[in-house]
């Protein structure tokens, strides 16, 4: 225990005992009670270590009162193990009880000495002598008081202290100012408490706690005051001092979201018309302390202070906002990296601590079992290797054929359509070759494991088994030499394509016309001639007799769209999209959105028309074009269509999408989501519960009280937590997201989505953050506990979880600025992705489903300068995966969905029933 603090709460143990009562908790859930008890116990220990015996006594006693209530619950037996885990066993509580007994003895002696020195003639009356003694205690109980006397009282804008610290005033200092009538006192207790007892001072008035709200300006707050209070409120600019007080707040531990904390913020930041003569001050100890020291200057000196003291702990507080009681509960990113590196060197087979197989060498049967196990495993590796090498060889042959045809590309100014399609095919084959290479590397690692075990058992191993391993290793080494040689050849060809592609973009941009580009116009006419006479399905027509429900500056109903459809009977949702000149990034995203069932149904049935907003920046044009295009994709009557109208409209609102350069599909998706949400942001929010949580307020601020189907489907909320490692203070901010961008490991050729999620949601040491509680700057560069940790959690899970993989990164080692691509082969689940480890306590208590199923992937092939996008999507109606490669749509084997080309993953949330099935 640190130096024992002066007594400041009560005068004897009986009074102190009165403050240990807990509120009625009969309706509280057991889990909530356990969390509250744990929090009270932690706060009590903290106060005990700080030498605050009175606060520690109150908190420890409350803890045992609450524990007694828990033990009396009917469901106590079923929670017994959980209670022991959270609150400790009987031995732990016995030690806590011993500490409470020691506190009782110590406080009893101290109160006896205090009362003896004060010469109290009557236990119920406070004499002048005792008042003087309490004044002395008031002056000495807070070390900052001596500092306050020496501070100058020069005018400061809005009462902000130069050193950034809150300015406190003691009861004696306030008393002296009251004698001179130079101070204005704002009492922000409730109006009921103020009516029961208040300062007997004409320049004191009530700012009721129930009218003080976050986000108010000083002017709005003034409007809510009564007439007498308004008169005194206007005197805040002419008085030497302005003092705020509540029941018992302290400037050292002022809670930011308490009424007095909010009032201070309003006066300091949102009162622009007033220049205060001195810093706004907080009455140390509040009215509770003042009425004890100067009872004759209070209208009712016998007033009873509310049981829950704001300087201690609010037992009924909402505890789900505290995510991590201890900073040690947060897993750090550095630890995860070290763990992954360690795991990569370990095998999946059981070994002893020495790395040797746990075999009883005296047993022949055990030894034979081990050999059979190794032989079977090596045979499986040999079979898998044979299949992989055969597929890699076929892939090589296709790559060589395409490479021969494309070698003449350097003699041309631009690529023709056929050559572009071959180049795109080349990129996809190259990506598959990279996947085969990664899989063969995995087999090599498994062989290395057995090779090492072979060396350990070499004296007794069958010779044939050793030869089998050497044979497989030889084939792998041969394949690695082939891969290394062809890598250079493919790189050269990719560079040629990048140059030709760049030239083509320049030519197209110079010759481009609105909506219809270059040579495509004649092709469009030819497509129309071929398709319209033979098809029975015409493009969807609008009923022109129906007027739009929202007045609009854009007559979307009369717009004639040119989809250039090519007819052909295909399954619904299996229509391709023509490449309009490096528009594959857009085609890929549109196909993924088209295979999002709720969104597709919203567009195809025209439900969206009832909710279009025409008053925003894009005036509803984006959603009109997206809906019209998705409707075309689901007619089932066209092999492929063109998205010219959508591309044209999008280009009007974002210049980067006007031309023919390759763009990033993730950037396009993020912008498109914001546009679609804005176009449909007309759904009125249901009234939020009062009081609103910080999460609710942030969500309301983002939505502006209007929501949309896009928001409901794709948007979630991240809680960003910063926790001080010294005082354990935890502050949080909230931010909405439409997708998560995850880092890929630097050096791993193969990784798992779980690793990326762990990295994203792990803690990071940060520097440059000032802790609001202990008021120290936290620096992550110090290898001590005096730092802060930042941690992310999901506060609201969206029904559709979109995950972006950050494959592109800036190459800082290159002489000229450039971007490179990470080719990691990422393993991700097609079913039952569980995100429960990454959600907040409050989201977990809402029992939100946390299992997701993959339904679409946006793929990127090639490099930053020359790339191609496709989409893998699961058609919900046909329950089958398909590959969408611009205008080509083909069936896809499930085993091909996972690849190193995966760039954006689309997951849909499973209902509890779906998760069980």
Coordinates of C-alpha atoms in Angstrom, one line a residue, residues 68-328:
X68 CA -23.7 -12.8 -0.8
X69 CA -26.5 -11.9 -3.2
X70 CA -25.0 -14.2 -5.9
X71 CA -24.7 -17.1 -3.5
X72 CA -28.4 -16.8 -2.6
X73 CA -29.5 -17.1 -6.3
X74 CA -31.4 -20.3 -7.2
X75 CA -29.2 -20.8 -10.2
X76 CA -26.0 -20.4 -8.2
X77 CA -25.0 -24.2 -8.5
X78 CA -25.0 -24.1 -12.4
X79 CA -22.7 -21.0 -12.4
X80 CA -20.4 -22.3 -9.6
X81 CA -17.5 -23.1 -11.9
X82 CA -17.9 -19.8 -13.8
X83 CA -18.0 -17.9 -10.5
X84 CA -14.8 -19.5 -9.3
X85 CA -13.2 -18.7 -12.6
X86 CA -14.2 -15.0 -12.6
X87 CA -14.1 -14.1 -8.9
X88 CA -11.6 -16.7 -7.6
X89 CA -12.0 -19.6 -5.2
X90 CA -12.7 -19.6 -1.4
X91 CA -9.0 -19.0 -0.6
X92 CA -8.9 -15.9 -2.8
X93 CA -12.0 -14.4 -1.1
X94 CA -10.6 -15.4 2.3
X95 CA -7.5 -13.2 1.6
X96 CA -9.8 -10.4 0.5
X97 CA -11.8 -10.7 3.7
X98 CA -8.7 -10.6 5.8
X99 CA -7.7 -7.4 4.0
X100 CA -11.2 -5.9 4.8
X101 CA -10.8 -6.8 8.5
X102 CA -7.4 -5.1 8.5
X103 CA -9.0 -2.0 6.9
X104 CA -11.7 -2.0 9.5
X105 CA -9.3 -2.0 12.4
X106 CA -7.1 0.7 10.9
X107 CA -10.0 3.0 10.1
X108 CA -11.5 2.5 13.5
X109 CA -8.3 3.7 15.1
X110 CA -7.9 6.6 12.7
X111 CA -11.5 7.8 13.3
X112 CA -11.1 7.5 17.0
X113 CA -7.9 9.7 16.9
X114 CA -9.6 12.2 14.6
X115 CA -12.6 12.6 16.9
X116 CA -10.4 12.8 19.9
X117 CA -8.3 15.6 18.4
X118 CA -11.3 17.5 17.3
X119 CA -12.6 17.6 20.9
X120 CA -16.2 16.8 19.9
X121 CA -18.5 17.7 22.8
X122 CA -21.4 15.9 21.1
X123 CA -21.3 13.1 18.6
X124 CA -24.2 14.6 16.6
X125 CA -23.0 18.3 16.6
X126 CA -20.0 19.7 14.8
X127 CA -18.3 22.4 16.9
X128 CA -16.3 25.3 15.6
X129 CA -13.1 23.4 16.6
X130 CA -14.1 20.4 14.5
X131 CA -14.9 22.6 11.6
X132 CA -11.4 24.2 11.7
X133 CA -9.9 20.7 11.9
X134 CA -11.9 19.5 8.9
X135 CA -10.9 22.6 7.0
X136 CA -7.3 21.7 7.6
X137 CA -8.0 18.2 6.4
X138 CA -9.6 19.6 3.3
X139 CA -6.5 21.7 2.5
X140 CA -4.1 18.8 3.0
X141 CA -6.0 15.9 1.6
X142 CA -5.3 17.0 -2.0
X143 CA -1.7 17.8 -3.0
X144 CA -2.8 20.0 -5.8
X145 CA -4.4 22.5 -3.5
X146 CA -1.1 24.3 -2.7
X147 CA -0.5 24.7 -6.4
X148 CA -3.9 26.3 -6.8
X149 CA -3.0 29.2 -4.5
X150 CA 0.0 30.2 -6.6
X151 CA -1.8 30.1 -9.9
X152 CA -2.4 33.5 -11.5
X153 CA -5.9 34.5 -12.4
X154 CA -5.2 36.0 -15.9
X155 CA -8.0 35.9 -18.5
X156 CA -8.0 32.7 -20.5
X157 CA -10.1 31.9 -23.5
X158 CA -13.1 29.7 -22.4
X159 CA -11.4 28.9 -19.1
X160 CA -8.9 26.3 -20.5
X161 CA -5.8 25.9 -18.2
X162 CA -2.5 26.6 -19.9
X163 CA -1.0 23.3 -18.8
X164 CA -4.0 21.3 -19.9
X165 CA -5.0 20.1 -16.4
X166 CA -8.3 20.8 -14.7
X167 CA -8.4 23.6 -12.2
X168 CA -9.7 22.6 -8.8
X169 CA -10.9 24.8 -5.9
X170 CA -11.1 23.7 -2.3
X171 CA -14.0 24.2 0.1
X172 CA -12.1 26.9 2.0
X173 CA -11.2 28.7 -1.2
X174 CA -14.8 28.6 -2.4
X175 CA -15.9 29.9 1.0
X176 CA -13.5 32.9 0.8
X177 CA -14.8 33.7 -2.7
X178 CA -18.4 33.5 -1.5
X179 CA -17.6 36.1 1.2
X180 CA -16.5 38.5 -1.5
X181 CA -19.3 37.5 -3.8
X182 CA -16.7 37.2 -6.6
X183 CA -17.7 33.6 -7.6
X184 CA -20.5 32.2 -9.7
X185 CA -21.4 28.6 -8.7
X186 CA -23.2 26.2 -11.1
X187 CA -24.6 23.2 -9.3
X188 CA -25.2 20.4 -11.7
X189 CA -26.9 17.9 -9.4
X190 CA -30.4 16.8 -10.2
X191 CA -33.2 19.4 -9.6
X192 CA -34.6 17.1 -6.9
X193 CA -31.3 17.0 -5.0
X194 CA -30.8 20.7 -5.4
X195 CA -34.3 21.4 -4.0
X196 CA -33.5 19.3 -0.9
X197 CA -30.3 21.2 -0.1
X198 CA -28.3 23.9 -1.8
X199 CA -25.7 26.6 -1.1
X200 CA -27.1 29.5 1.0
X201 CA -25.5 31.9 -1.6
X202 CA -27.3 34.3 -4.0
X203 CA -24.9 33.7 -6.9
X204 CA -25.4 29.9 -7.0
X205 CA -28.0 28.3 -9.3
X206 CA -28.9 24.9 -10.6
X207 CA -28.1 23.5 -14.0
X208 CA -30.0 20.2 -13.7
X209 CA -28.2 17.0 -14.6
X210 CA -31.1 15.8 -16.7
X211 CA -30.9 18.7 -19.2
X212 CA -27.2 18.4 -19.8
X213 CA -26.5 16.4 -23.0
X214 CA -23.5 15.7 -25.2
X215 CA -23.3 17.9 -28.2
X216 CA -25.2 20.8 -26.8
X217 CA -23.9 24.4 -27.2
X218 CA -23.9 26.9 -24.4
X219 CA -26.8 28.7 -26.1
X220 CA -29.0 25.6 -26.3
X221 CA -28.3 24.8 -22.6
X222 CA -29.2 28.3 -21.6
X223 CA -32.6 28.0 -23.4
X224 CA -33.5 25.0 -21.1
X225 CA -32.8 27.0 -17.8
X226 CA -35.6 28.7 -15.9
X227 CA -35.8 32.5 -15.9
X228 CA -33.9 33.1 -12.6
X229 CA -31.1 30.7 -13.6
X230 CA -30.8 32.4 -17.0
X231 CA -30.1 35.8 -15.3
X232 CA -27.3 34.2 -13.2
X233 CA -26.0 32.2 -16.3
X234 CA -25.4 35.5 -18.1
X235 CA -23.1 36.6 -15.2
X236 CA -20.5 33.9 -16.1
X237 CA -18.5 36.4 -18.2
X238 CA -18.2 39.1 -15.5
X239 CA -17.4 37.1 -12.4
X240 CA -13.8 36.5 -11.3
X241 CA -14.5 32.8 -10.8
X242 CA -16.9 30.2 -12.2
X243 CA -17.1 27.0 -10.2
X244 CA -18.9 23.8 -11.1
X245 CA -20.0 21.2 -8.5
X246 CA -22.0 18.1 -8.2
X247 CA -22.3 15.7 -5.2
X248 CA -18.7 14.6 -4.9
X249 CA -16.6 14.9 -8.1
X250 CA -12.9 15.3 -8.0
X251 CA -10.8 17.2 -10.6
X252 CA -8.3 14.4 -10.5
X253 CA -10.8 11.8 -11.7
X254 CA -13.5 13.7 -13.5
X255 CA -15.6 11.4 -15.7
X256 CA -15.9 12.8 -19.3
X257 CA -19.5 11.6 -19.8
X258 CA -20.8 12.6 -16.3
X259 CA -23.1 15.7 -16.2
X260 CA -20.3 17.9 -14.7
X261 CA -17.8 16.6 -17.3
X262 CA -20.2 17.4 -20.1
X263 CA -21.0 20.9 -18.6
X264 CA -17.3 21.6 -18.4
X265 CA -16.8 20.6 -22.0
X266 CA -19.7 22.8 -23.1
X267 CA -18.3 25.9 -21.3
X268 CA -14.8 25.3 -22.5
X269 CA -15.5 24.4 -26.2
X270 CA -19.0 25.4 -27.1
X271 CA -19.3 28.9 -25.5
X272 CA -17.6 31.0 -28.2
X273 CA -19.2 34.4 -27.1
X274 CA -17.7 34.4 -23.6
X275 CA -14.1 35.1 -22.5
X276 CA -13.8 33.8 -18.9
X277 CA -11.6 35.8 -16.5
X278 CA -10.0 32.7 -15.0
X279 CA -10.1 29.0 -15.5
X280 CA -13.4 27.2 -14.8
X281 CA -12.9 25.3 -11.6
X282 CA -14.3 22.1 -10.1
X283 CA -15.2 22.0 -6.4
X284 CA -13.0 19.3 -4.9
X285 CA -15.2 16.7 -3.1
X286 CA -18.4 18.5 -4.3
X287 CA -21.4 19.5 -2.2
X288 CA -21.0 16.4 0.0
X289 CA -17.7 17.7 1.3
X290 CA -18.8 21.4 1.5
X291 CA -21.9 20.6 3.6
X292 CA -19.8 18.8 6.1
X293 CA -17.2 21.6 6.4
X294 CA -19.6 24.6 6.2
X295 CA -23.1 23.4 7.2
X296 CA -24.3 26.8 8.1
X297 CA -23.9 27.9 4.5
X298 CA -26.2 25.2 3.3
X299 CA -30.0 25.3 3.4
X300 CA -30.3 21.7 4.8
X301 CA -27.0 20.5 6.4
X302 CA -28.6 17.1 7.4
X303 CA -29.1 16.1 3.8
X304 CA -28.2 12.5 3.0
X305 CA -25.8 11.9 0.1
X306 CA -27.0 9.4 -2.5
X307 CA -25.6 6.0 -1.9
X308 CA -23.6 5.6 -5.2
X309 CA -20.7 8.0 -5.0
X310 CA -19.4 9.2 -8.3
X311 CA -15.8 9.3 -6.9
X312 CA -16.0 5.6 -6.3
X313 CA -17.6 3.1 -8.7
X314 CA -21.0 3.0 -10.3
X315 CA -22.2 -0.5 -9.5
X316 CA -25.1 -0.2 -11.9
X317 CA -23.0 1.1 -14.8
X318 CA -23.1 -0.5 -18.1
X319 CA -20.1 -2.7 -18.0
X320 CA -20.2 -4.1 -21.5
X321 CA -18.3 -0.9 -22.7
X322 CA -15.2 -2.3 -20.9
X323 CA -13.8 -4.9 -23.3
X324 CA -10.6 -5.7 -21.5
X325 CA -10.4 -5.4 -17.7
X326 CA -6.6 -5.9 -17.9
X327 CA -4.2 -4.8 -20.6
X328 CA -2.7 -8.3 -20.3

